[in-house]
PDB file of C-alpha atoms and ligand atoms in Angstrom:
ATOM      1  CA  UNK N  13       0.000   0.000   0.000  1.00 80.00           C
ATOM      2  CA  UNK N  14       1.398   3.350  -1.045  1.00 91.00           C
ATOM      3  CA  UNK N  15       2.329   5.310   2.057  1.00 90.00           C
ATOM      4  CA  UNK N  16       2.142   8.875   0.777  1.00 89.00           C
ATOM      5  CA  UNK N  17      -1.303   8.648  -0.818  1.00 93.00           C
ATOM      6  CA  UNK N  18      -2.792   6.874   2.207  1.00 95.00           C
ATOM      7  CA  UNK N  19      -1.415   9.112   4.948  1.00 96.00           C
ATOM      8  CA  UNK N  20      -4.184  11.691   4.470  1.00 95.00           C
ATOM      9  CA  UNK N  21      -7.096   9.248   4.801  1.00 97.00           C
ATOM     10  CA  UNK N  22      -5.455   7.575   7.817  1.00 98.00           C
ATOM     11  CA  UNK N  23      -4.935  10.941   9.522  1.00 97.00           C
ATOM     12  CA  UNK N  24      -8.578  11.926   8.885  1.00 97.00           C
ATOM     13  CA  UNK N  25      -9.741   8.722  10.583  1.00 98.00           C
ATOM     14  CA  UNK N  26      -7.347   9.126  13.492  1.00 98.00           C
ATOM     15  CA  UNK N  27      -8.207  12.764  14.133  1.00 96.00           C
ATOM     16  CA  UNK N  28     -11.906  11.914  14.269  1.00 96.00           C
ATOM     17  CA  UNK N  29     -11.330   8.970  16.633  1.00 97.00           C
ATOM     18  CA  UNK N  30     -12.034   8.986  20.361  1.00 97.00           C
ATOM     19  CA  UNK N  31     -10.572   5.602  21.208  1.00 98.00           C
ATOM     20  CA  UNK N  32      -7.383   4.428  19.582  1.00 98.00           C
ATOM     21  CA  UNK N  33      -5.817   1.085  20.422  1.00 98.00           C
ATOM     22  CA  UNK N  34      -2.468  -0.330  19.439  1.00 98.00           C
ATOM     23  CA  UNK N  35      -1.416  -3.953  19.605  1.00 99.00           C
ATOM     24  CA  UNK N  36       2.338  -4.383  19.311  1.00 98.00           C
ATOM     25  CA  UNK N  37       4.572  -7.393  18.811  1.00 98.00           C
ATOM     26  CA  UNK N  38       8.247  -8.237  18.605  1.00 97.00           C
ATOM     27  CA  UNK N  39       8.629  -6.311  15.304  1.00 98.00           C
ATOM     28  CA  UNK N  40       8.370  -2.945  17.054  1.00 98.00           C
ATOM     29  CA  UNK N  41      11.560  -3.773  18.969  1.00 98.00           C
ATOM     30  CA  UNK N  42      13.358  -5.230  15.929  1.00 97.00           C
ATOM     31  CA  UNK N  43      14.949  -1.899  14.987  1.00 98.00           C
ATOM     32  CA  UNK N  44      16.263  -1.643  18.555  1.00 98.00           C
ATOM     33  CA  UNK N  45      18.120  -4.895  17.897  1.00 96.00           C
ATOM     34  CA  UNK N  46      15.933  -7.257  19.938  1.00 95.00           C
ATOM     35  CA  UNK N  47      15.437 -10.505  17.975  1.00 89.00           C
ATOM     36  CA  UNK N  48      11.875 -11.344  16.899  1.00 91.00           C
ATOM     37  CA  UNK N  49      10.470 -14.862  17.377  1.00 86.00           C
ATOM     38  CA  UNK N  50       9.632 -15.803  13.806  1.00 85.00           C
ATOM     39  CA  UNK N  51      11.198 -14.703  10.513  1.00 77.00           C
ATOM     40  CA  UNK N  52      14.712 -15.222   9.265  1.00 72.00           C
ATOM     41  CA  UNK N  53      16.647 -14.291  12.422  1.00 71.00           C
ATOM     42  CA  UNK N  54      13.826 -15.229  14.780  1.00 74.00           C
ATOM     43  CA  UNK N  55      14.537 -16.753  18.183  1.00 71.00           C
ATOM     44  CA  UNK N  56      12.423 -19.827  17.442  1.00 68.00           C
ATOM     45  CA  UNK N  57      14.698 -20.660  14.485  1.00 67.00           C
ATOM     46  CA  UNK N  58      17.651 -21.259  16.812  1.00 73.00           C
ATOM     47  CA  UNK N  59      15.760 -22.611  19.816  1.00 74.00           C
ATOM     48  CA  UNK N  60      12.790 -24.903  19.884  1.00 77.00           C
ATOM     49  CA  UNK N  61      10.005 -23.240  21.800  1.00 73.00           C
ATOM     50  CA  UNK N  62       8.899 -26.504  23.331  1.00 71.00           C
ATOM     51  CA  UNK N  63      12.414 -27.015  24.716  1.00 81.00           C
ATOM     52  CA  UNK N  64      12.615 -23.688  26.504  1.00 88.00           C
ATOM     53  CA  UNK N  65       9.375 -21.744  26.829  1.00 92.00           C
ATOM     54  CA  UNK N  66       7.168 -24.287  28.540  1.00 94.00           C
ATOM     55  CA  UNK N  67       6.298 -25.065  32.171  1.00 96.00           C
ATOM     56  CA  UNK N  68       7.546 -28.644  31.650  1.00 94.00           C
ATOM     57  CA  UNK N  69      10.966 -27.448  30.457  1.00 94.00           C
ATOM     58  CA  UNK N  70      11.231 -25.278  33.572  1.00 96.00           C
ATOM     59  CA  UNK N  71      10.343 -28.126  35.911  1.00 96.00           C
ATOM     60  CA  UNK N  72      12.904 -30.357  34.206  1.00 95.00           C
ATOM     61  CA  UNK N  73      15.758 -27.877  34.080  1.00 94.00           C
ATOM     62  CA  UNK N  74      15.188 -24.500  35.798  1.00 97.00           C
ATOM     63  CA  UNK N  75      18.875 -23.595  35.461  1.00 96.00           C
ATOM     64  CA  UNK N  76      18.823 -23.956  31.661  1.00 93.00           C
ATOM     65  CA  UNK N  77      15.651 -21.902  31.342  1.00 94.00           C
ATOM     66  CA  UNK N  78      17.006 -19.171  33.616  1.00 96.00           C
ATOM     67  CA  UNK N  79      20.280 -19.127  31.649  1.00 94.00           C
ATOM     68  CA  UNK N  80      18.261 -18.549  28.481  1.00 92.00           C
ATOM     69  CA  UNK N  81      16.266 -15.706  30.113  1.00 95.00           C
ATOM     70  CA  UNK N  82      19.450 -14.243  31.602  1.00 96.00           C
ATOM     71  CA  UNK N  83      20.940 -14.169  28.089  1.00 93.00           C
ATOM     72  CA  UNK N  84      17.827 -12.504  26.663  1.00 93.00           C
ATOM     73  CA  UNK N  85      17.767  -9.970  29.520  1.00 96.00           C
ATOM     74  CA  UNK N  86      21.377  -9.108  28.679  1.00 96.00           C
ATOM     75  CA  UNK N  87      20.493  -8.465  25.038  1.00 95.00           C
ATOM     76  CA  UNK N  88      17.473  -6.304  25.911  1.00 97.00           C
ATOM     77  CA  UNK N  89      19.368  -4.305  28.557  1.00 98.00           C
ATOM     78  CA  UNK N  90      21.979  -3.349  25.968  1.00 98.00           C
ATOM     79  CA  UNK N  91      19.324  -1.947  23.558  1.00 98.00           C
ATOM     80  CA  UNK N  92      17.425   1.318  23.472  1.00 98.00           C
ATOM     81  CA  UNK N  93      13.809   2.092  22.549  1.00 98.00           C
ATOM     82  CA  UNK N  94      13.521   3.219  18.916  1.00 98.00           C
ATOM     83  CA  UNK N  95      11.509   5.911  17.129  1.00 98.00           C
ATOM     84  CA  UNK N  96       8.495   3.587  16.845  1.00 98.00           C
ATOM     85  CA  UNK N  97       8.283   3.165  20.633  1.00 98.00           C
ATOM     86  CA  UNK N  98       8.694   6.939  21.023  1.00 98.00           C
ATOM     87  CA  UNK N  99       5.753   7.773  18.761  1.00 98.00           C
ATOM     88  CA  UNK N 100       3.482   5.554  20.877  1.00 98.00           C
ATOM     89  CA  UNK N 101       4.579   7.531  23.953  1.00 98.00           C
ATOM     90  CA  UNK N 102       3.371  10.726  22.262  1.00 98.00           C
ATOM     91  CA  UNK N 103       0.067   9.122  21.322  1.00 98.00           C
ATOM     92  CA  UNK N 104      -0.895   8.802  24.992  1.00 97.00           C
ATOM     93  CA  UNK N 105      -1.209  12.585  24.944  1.00 96.00           C
ATOM     94  CA  UNK N 106      -2.363  13.056  21.348  1.00 95.00           C
ATOM     95  CA  UNK N 107      -5.557  10.975  21.385  1.00 96.00           C
ATOM     96  CA  UNK N 108      -8.444  11.424  23.855  1.00 94.00           C
ATOM     97  CA  UNK N 109      -8.126   7.726  24.794  1.00 98.00           C
ATOM     98  CA  UNK N 110      -5.163   5.647  23.788  1.00 98.00           C
ATOM     99  CA  UNK N 111      -4.539   2.045  24.835  1.00 98.00           C
ATOM    100  CA  UNK N 112      -1.272   0.242  24.271  1.00 98.00           C
ATOM    101  CA  UNK N 113      -1.504  -3.545  24.391  1.00 99.00           C
ATOM    102  CA  UNK N 114       1.745  -5.414  23.859  1.00 98.00           C
ATOM    103  CA  UNK N 115       2.766  -9.018  23.416  1.00 98.00           C
ATOM    104  CA  UNK N 116       6.334  -7.979  24.198  1.00 98.00           C
ATOM    105  CA  UNK N 117       8.002  -8.785  27.489  1.00 98.00           C
ATOM    106  CA  UNK N 118      11.042  -6.546  26.913  1.00 98.00           C
ATOM    107  CA  UNK N 119       9.788  -3.441  28.753  1.00 98.00           C
ATOM    108  CA  UNK N 120      10.982  -1.141  25.948  1.00 98.00           C
ATOM    109  CA  UNK N 121       7.618   0.676  25.722  1.00 98.00           C
ATOM    110  CA  UNK N 122       7.975   1.649  29.384  1.00 98.00           C
ATOM    111  CA  UNK N 123      11.631   2.609  28.946  1.00 98.00           C
ATOM    112  CA  UNK N 124      10.587   4.867  26.048  1.00 98.00           C
ATOM    113  CA  UNK N 125       8.128   6.555  28.429  1.00 98.00           C
ATOM    114  CA  UNK N 126       4.726   4.929  27.829  1.00 98.00           C
ATOM    115  CA  UNK N 127       2.795   5.122  31.094  1.00 98.00           C
ATOM    116  CA  UNK N 128      -0.032   2.647  30.539  1.00 96.00           C
ATOM    117  CA  UNK N 129       1.154  -0.557  28.948  1.00 98.00           C
ATOM    118  CA  UNK N 130      -1.009  -3.652  29.015  1.00 98.00           C
ATOM    119  CA  UNK N 131       1.356  -6.627  28.918  1.00 98.00           C
ATOM    120  CA  UNK N 132      -0.376  -9.720  27.592  1.00 98.00           C
ATOM    121  CA  UNK N 133       2.606 -12.058  27.918  1.00 98.00           C
ATOM    122  CA  UNK N 134       4.235 -10.736  31.094  1.00 98.00           C
ATOM    123  CA  UNK N 135       7.525  -8.953  31.623  1.00 98.00           C
ATOM    124  CA  UNK N 136      11.058 -10.318  31.533  1.00 98.00           C
ATOM    125  CA  UNK N 137      12.111  -7.955  34.355  1.00 98.00           C
ATOM    126  CA  UNK N 138       9.664  -9.556  36.785  1.00 98.00           C
ATOM    127  CA  UNK N 139      10.077 -12.834  38.650  1.00 98.00           C
ATOM    128  CA  UNK N 140       7.284 -14.839  40.248  1.00 98.00           C
ATOM    129  CA  UNK N 141       7.520 -17.070  43.304  1.00 98.00           C
ATOM    130  CA  UNK N 142       6.480 -20.581  42.324  1.00 98.00           C
ATOM    131  CA  UNK N 143       5.074 -21.138  45.816  1.00 98.00           C
ATOM    132  CA  UNK N 144       3.433 -17.846  46.809  1.00 96.00           C
ATOM    133  CA  UNK N 145       2.872 -16.267  43.366  1.00 97.00           C
ATOM    134  CA  UNK N 146       4.342 -12.965  44.584  1.00 97.00           C
ATOM    135  CA  UNK N 147       5.976 -10.723  41.987  1.00 98.00           C
ATOM    136  CA  UNK N 148       9.470  -9.348  42.353  1.00 96.00           C
ATOM    137  CA  UNK N 149      10.975  -6.773  40.014  1.00 97.00           C
ATOM    138  CA  UNK N 150      14.610  -7.525  39.240  1.00 98.00           C
ATOM    139  CA  UNK N 151      16.832  -5.698  36.753  1.00 97.00           C
ATOM    140  CA  UNK N 152      20.145  -7.446  37.512  1.00 98.00           C
ATOM    141  CA  UNK N 153      22.181  -8.248  34.402  1.00 98.00           C
ATOM    142  CA  UNK N 154      23.553 -10.835  34.774  1.00 97.00           C
ATOM    143  CA  UNK N 155      21.449 -12.410  37.499  1.00 97.00           C
ATOM    144  CA  UNK N 156      23.284 -12.938  40.798  1.00 97.00           C
ATOM    145  CA  UNK N 157      21.853 -16.411  41.335  1.00 96.00           C
ATOM    146  CA  UNK N 158      20.781 -18.916  38.665  1.00 97.00           C
ATOM    147  CA  UNK N 159      18.193 -20.225  39.241  1.00 98.00           C
ATOM    148  CA  UNK N 160      16.992 -17.484  41.630  1.00 98.00           C
ATOM    149  CA  UNK N 161      15.012 -18.242  44.805  1.00 98.00           C
ATOM    150  CA  UNK N 162      12.390 -16.315  46.750  1.00 97.00           C
ATOM    151  CA  UNK N 163      13.909 -14.306  49.616  1.00 96.00           C
ATOM    152  CA  UNK N 164      10.781 -14.799  51.745  1.00 96.00           C
ATOM    153  CA  UNK N 165      10.061 -18.506  51.403  1.00 97.00           C
ATOM    154  CA  UNK N 166      13.074 -19.960  49.578  1.00 97.00           C
ATOM    155  CA  UNK N 167      10.999 -21.436  46.723  1.00 98.00           C
ATOM    156  CA  UNK N 168      12.185 -21.273  43.140  1.00 98.00           C
ATOM    157  CA  UNK N 169      11.401 -18.080  41.224  1.00 98.00           C
ATOM    158  CA  UNK N 170      10.262 -18.262  37.618  1.00 98.00           C
ATOM    159  CA  UNK N 171      10.185 -15.612  34.889  1.00 98.00           C
ATOM    160  CA  UNK N 172       6.869 -13.715  34.986  1.00 98.00           C
ATOM    161  CA  UNK N 173       6.111 -14.545  31.366  1.00 98.00           C
ATOM    162  CA  UNK N 174       3.460 -16.644  29.668  1.00 98.00           C
ATOM    163  CA  UNK N 175       4.809 -19.919  28.318  1.00 96.00           C
ATOM    164  CA  UNK N 176       3.377 -22.222  25.670  1.00 92.00           C
ATOM    165  CA  UNK N 177       0.490 -24.184  27.104  1.00 92.00           C
ATOM    166  CA  UNK N 178      -0.238 -21.556  29.783  1.00 96.00           C
ATOM    167  CA  UNK N 179      -3.235 -19.241  29.993  1.00 97.00           C
ATOM    168  CA  UNK N 180      -2.976 -15.492  29.893  1.00 98.00           C
ATOM    169  CA  UNK N 181      -3.996 -13.499  32.969  1.00 97.00           C
ATOM    170  CA  UNK N 182      -7.799 -13.436  32.836  1.00 98.00           C
ATOM    171  CA  UNK N 183      -8.304  -9.817  33.888  1.00 98.00           C
ATOM    172  CA  UNK N 184      -5.640  -8.520  31.478  1.00 98.00           C
ATOM    173  CA  UNK N 185      -7.226 -10.467  28.653  1.00 98.00           C
ATOM    174  CA  UNK N 186     -10.707  -9.246  29.533  1.00 98.00           C
ATOM    175  CA  UNK N 187      -9.498  -5.650  29.671  1.00 98.00           C
ATOM    176  CA  UNK N 188      -7.780  -6.071  26.280  1.00 98.00           C
ATOM    177  CA  UNK N 189     -10.897  -7.447  24.597  1.00 98.00           C
ATOM    178  CA  UNK N 190     -12.983  -4.704  26.180  1.00 98.00           C
ATOM    179  CA  UNK N 191     -10.639  -2.000  24.834  1.00 98.00           C
ATOM    180  CA  UNK N 192     -10.553  -3.649  21.409  1.00 98.00           C
ATOM    181  CA  UNK N 193     -14.332  -3.801  21.204  1.00 98.00           C
ATOM    182  CA  UNK N 194     -14.634  -0.156  22.227  1.00 98.00           C
ATOM    183  CA  UNK N 195     -12.005   1.407  19.979  1.00 98.00           C
ATOM    184  CA  UNK N 196     -12.563   3.334  16.739  1.00 98.00           C
ATOM    185  CA  UNK N 197      -9.136   2.521  15.358  1.00 98.00           C
ATOM    186  CA  UNK N 198      -6.908  -0.480  16.065  1.00 98.00           C
ATOM    187  CA  UNK N 199      -3.253  -0.587  15.044  1.00 98.00           C
ATOM    188  CA  UNK N 200      -1.470  -3.911  14.655  1.00 98.00           C
ATOM    189  CA  UNK N 201       2.225  -3.134  14.694  1.00 98.00           C
ATOM    190  CA  UNK N 202       5.111  -5.567  14.271  1.00 98.00           C
ATOM    191  CA  UNK N 203       3.239  -8.749  15.004  1.00 98.00           C
ATOM    192  CA  UNK N 204       2.963 -11.877  12.880  1.00 97.00           C
ATOM    193  CA  UNK N 205      -0.674 -12.076  14.091  1.00 97.00           C
ATOM    194  CA  UNK N 206      -0.548 -15.846  14.533  1.00 96.00           C
ATOM    195  CA  UNK N 207      -0.382 -16.301  18.310  1.00 95.00           C
ATOM    196  CA  UNK N 208      -3.741 -16.541  20.060  1.00 96.00           C
ATOM    197  CA  UNK N 209      -5.524 -14.999  21.827  1.00 97.00           C
ATOM    198  CA  UNK N 210      -3.596 -11.783  20.996  1.00 98.00           C
ATOM    199  CA  UNK N 211      -4.195 -12.259  17.267  1.00 98.00           C
ATOM    200  CA  UNK N 212      -7.950 -12.095  17.850  1.00 98.00           C
ATOM    201  CA  UNK N 213      -7.882  -8.593  19.339  1.00 98.00           C
ATOM    202  CA  UNK N 214      -7.748  -6.715  15.991  1.00 98.00           C
ATOM    203  CA  UNK N 215     -10.366  -9.083  14.570  1.00 98.00           C
ATOM    204  CA  UNK N 216     -12.638  -8.359  17.504  1.00 98.00           C
ATOM    205  CA  UNK N 217     -12.077  -4.622  16.990  1.00 98.00           C
ATOM    206  CA  UNK N 218     -13.001  -4.997  13.297  1.00 98.00           C
ATOM    207  CA  UNK N 219     -16.168  -6.917  14.192  1.00 98.00           C
ATOM    208  CA  UNK N 220     -17.179  -4.011  16.420  1.00 98.00           C
ATOM    209  CA  UNK N 221     -16.666  -1.511  13.596  1.00 98.00           C
ATOM    210  CA  UNK N 222     -13.121  -0.262  14.186  1.00 98.00           C
ATOM    211  CA  UNK N 223     -10.768   0.587  11.343  1.00 98.00           C
ATOM    212  CA  UNK N 224      -7.706  -1.670  11.303  1.00 98.00           C
ATOM    213  CA  UNK N 225      -4.280  -0.295  10.409  1.00 98.00           C
ATOM    214  CA  UNK N 226      -1.409  -2.738  10.083  1.00 98.00           C
ATOM    215  CA  UNK N 227       2.285  -1.820  10.050  1.00 98.00           C
ATOM    216  CA  UNK N 228       4.603  -4.658   9.078  1.00 98.00           C
ATOM    217  CA  UNK N 229       7.264  -5.177   6.378  1.00 97.00           C
ATOM    218  CA  UNK N 230       5.595  -8.531   5.578  1.00 97.00           C
ATOM    219  CA  UNK N 231       1.976  -9.559   5.057  1.00 98.00           C
ATOM    220  CA  UNK N 232       0.267 -11.500   7.866  1.00 98.00           C
ATOM    221  CA  UNK N 233      -3.028 -13.385   8.302  1.00 98.00           C
ATOM    222  CA  UNK N 234      -4.504 -10.045   9.438  1.00 98.00           C
ATOM    223  CA  UNK N 235      -3.573  -8.214   6.224  1.00 98.00           C
ATOM    224  CA  UNK N 236      -6.749  -9.165   4.344  1.00 97.00           C
ATOM    225  CA  UNK N 237      -8.908  -7.872   7.207  1.00 97.00           C
ATOM    226  CA  UNK N 238      -7.037  -4.571   7.558  1.00 98.00           C
ATOM    227  CA  UNK N 239      -8.403  -1.320   6.132  1.00 98.00           C
ATOM    228  CA  UNK N 240      -4.844  -0.088   5.681  1.00 98.00           C
ATOM    229  CA  UNK N 241      -1.762  -2.290   5.618  1.00 98.00           C
ATOM    230  CA  UNK N 242       1.558  -0.504   5.351  1.00 98.00           C
ATOM    231  CA  UNK N 243       4.556  -2.589   4.292  1.00 98.00           C
ATOM    232  CA  UNK N 244       7.028  -0.672   6.387  1.00 98.00           C
ATOM    233  CA  UNK N 245       9.261  -0.776   9.418  1.00 98.00           C
ATOM    234  CA  UNK N 246       7.497   0.723  12.409  1.00 98.00           C
ATOM    235  CA  UNK N 247      10.529   2.819  13.421  1.00 98.00           C
ATOM    236  CA  UNK N 248      10.384   4.514  10.027  1.00 98.00           C
ATOM    237  CA  UNK N 249       6.657   4.608   9.307  1.00 98.00           C
ATOM    238  CA  UNK N 250       5.288   5.731  12.688  1.00 98.00           C
ATOM    239  CA  UNK N 251       7.372   8.952  12.827  1.00 98.00           C
ATOM    240  CA  UNK N 252       6.186   9.862   9.294  1.00 98.00           C
ATOM    241  CA  UNK N 253       2.545   9.273  10.286  1.00 98.00           C
ATOM    242  CA  UNK N 254       3.039  11.124  13.563  1.00 98.00           C
ATOM    243  CA  UNK N 255       4.527  14.189  11.841  1.00 97.00           C
ATOM    244  CA  UNK N 256       1.584  14.323   9.450  1.00 96.00           C
ATOM    245  CA  UNK N 257      -0.860  13.950  12.353  1.00 96.00           C
ATOM    246  CA  UNK N 258       0.772  16.742  14.323  1.00 94.00           C
ATOM    247  CA  UNK N 259       0.788  19.013  11.260  1.00 94.00           C
ATOM    248  CA  UNK N 260      -2.933  18.461  10.781  1.00 92.00           C
ATOM    249  CA  UNK N 261      -3.728  18.838  14.506  1.00 87.00           C
ATOM    250  CA  UNK N 262      -1.910  22.152  14.404  1.00 77.00           C
ATOM    251  CA  UNK N 263      -3.795  23.286  11.281  1.00 79.00           C
ATOM    252  CA  UNK N 264      -7.122  22.376  12.915  1.00 70.00           C
ATOM    253  CA  UNK N 265      -6.327  24.593  15.891  1.00 66.00           C
ATOM    254  CA  UNK N 266      -5.410  27.635  13.727  1.00 64.00           C
TER     255      UNK N 266
HETATM  256  P1  OAD B 279       6.902 -12.609  15.685  1.00 71.19           P
HETATM  257  O1  OAD B 279       8.356 -12.847  15.745  1.00 71.19           O
HETATM  258  O2  OAD B 279       6.009 -13.783  15.450  1.00 71.19           O
HETATM  259  O3  OAD B 279       6.586 -11.583  14.519  1.00 71.19           O
HETATM  260  C1  OAD B 279       7.302 -10.384  14.378  1.00 71.19           C
HETATM  261  C2  OAD B 279       6.669  -9.605  13.258  1.00 71.19           C
HETATM  262  O4  OAD B 279       7.336  -8.366  13.173  1.00 71.19           O
HETATM  263  C3  OAD B 279       6.799 -10.271  11.883  1.00 71.19           C
HETATM  264  O5  OAD B 279       5.523 -10.303  11.260  1.00 71.19           O
HETATM  265  C4  OAD B 279       7.770  -9.357  11.132  1.00 71.19           C
HETATM  266  O6  OAD B 279       7.450  -9.265   9.740  1.00 71.19           O
HETATM  267  C5  OAD B 279       7.525  -8.033  11.831  1.00 71.19           C
HETATM  268  N1  OAD B 279       8.654  -7.091  11.778  1.00 71.19           N
HETATM  269  C6  OAD B 279       9.978  -7.351  11.658  1.00 71.19           C
HETATM  270  N2  OAD B 279      10.687  -6.204  11.661  1.00 71.19           N
HETATM  271  C7  OAD B 279       9.796  -5.192  11.800  1.00 71.19           C
HETATM  272  C8  OAD B 279       9.889  -3.772  11.878  1.00 71.19           C
HETATM  273  N3  OAD B 279      11.063  -3.149  11.831  1.00 71.19           N
HETATM  274  N4  OAD B 279       8.753  -3.056  12.017  1.00 71.19           N
HETATM  275  C9  OAD B 279       7.541  -3.667  12.081  1.00 71.19           C
HETATM  276  N5  OAD B 279       7.392  -4.998  12.002  1.00 71.19           N
HETATM  277  C10 OAD B 279       8.478  -5.753  11.879  1.00 71.19           C
HETATM  278  O7  OAD B 279       6.507 -11.811  16.994  1.00 71.19           O
HETATM  279  P2  OAD B 279       5.084 -11.641  17.696  1.00 71.19           P
HETATM  280  O8  OAD B 279       3.994 -11.497  16.689  1.00 71.19           O
HETATM  281  O9  OAD B 279       5.223 -10.594  18.714  1.00 71.19           O
HETATM  282  O10 OAD B 279       4.810 -15.178  22.922  1.00 71.19           O
HETATM  283  O11 OAD B 279       4.940 -13.041  18.399  1.00 71.19           O
HETATM  284  C11 OAD B 279       3.857 -13.268  19.224  1.00 71.19           C
HETATM  285  C12 OAD B 279       4.253 -14.134  20.375  1.00 71.19           C
HETATM  286  O12 OAD B 279       4.898 -15.317  19.904  1.00 71.19           O
HETATM  287  C13 OAD B 279       5.283 -13.525  21.302  1.00 71.19           C
HETATM  288  O13 OAD B 279       4.731 -12.615  22.215  1.00 71.19           O
HETATM  289  C14 OAD B 279       5.819 -14.739  22.001  1.00 71.19           C
HETATM  290  C15 OAD B 279       5.938 -15.704  20.845  1.00 71.19           C
HETATM  291  O14 OAD B 279       5.709 -17.007  21.152  1.00 71.19           O
HETATM  292  C16 OAD B 279       5.167 -15.699  24.076  1.00 71.19           C
HETATM  293  O15 OAD B 279       6.319 -15.814  24.424  1.00 71.19           O
HETATM  294  C17 OAD B 279       4.010 -16.127  24.902  1.00 71.19           C
END
């Protein structure tokens, strides 16, 4: 889809919208240097998901799983949020209601400055006690103890992330579907749109009448349902869209 000729119509829709939602995936952090899951350099090409990101793998070998997360934490800590993340920070102030729902666990939206981030798949900087379910925030890189243990009860800690075969947090999921159903515009940015239930959020938004705008260098299963699908990198496209939006907001006020 041609970017220049579609920027105007997209801006018109966005400036008339009350509720704007954005679902993000690993692609938004790709230009920061964080590996995505699928695609040519994706994490799942080198590691088999069922060997590492499952509750069974953790029970069998917590040290191995923690070593893998420690390695990923090291990569993320050495990266910075990119221009795509930064535009979404500005959108919290630009739109009357803006919701940011992410599948990412890297915390880069928050580091960029986004205040309200709904994390569907957890957060790599949080640990959860396997006995008491308490959450502990930990930013040590590398971790002091592998595998780490709960200071209160001594039980094993696990990464506070959703693994294959596990359910998402019910209230977070409910909130996400509620926001999707209520929005006028739903962005799908940097996600392969294949992992459920996250992939259903834009579809639910479309069913409730929202316009769907996709930003991804490659087509996805969502592409055919999207009103606009921009074949572009989010760190390049979002600043262009944002500049155009700000120009038009300014003109409206004059
Ligand atoms: P994927 O790795 O499946 O997809 C990343 C998407 O980003 C692909 O469609 C790429 O084409 C796109 N992409 C790459 N570079 C981009 C760029 N610069 N700008 C915009 N898009 C770009 O990642 P997710 O869709 O996030 O779940 O994966 C969903 C879930 O699968 C993850 O949250 C994770 C994984 O299993 C859990 O760990 C529970």
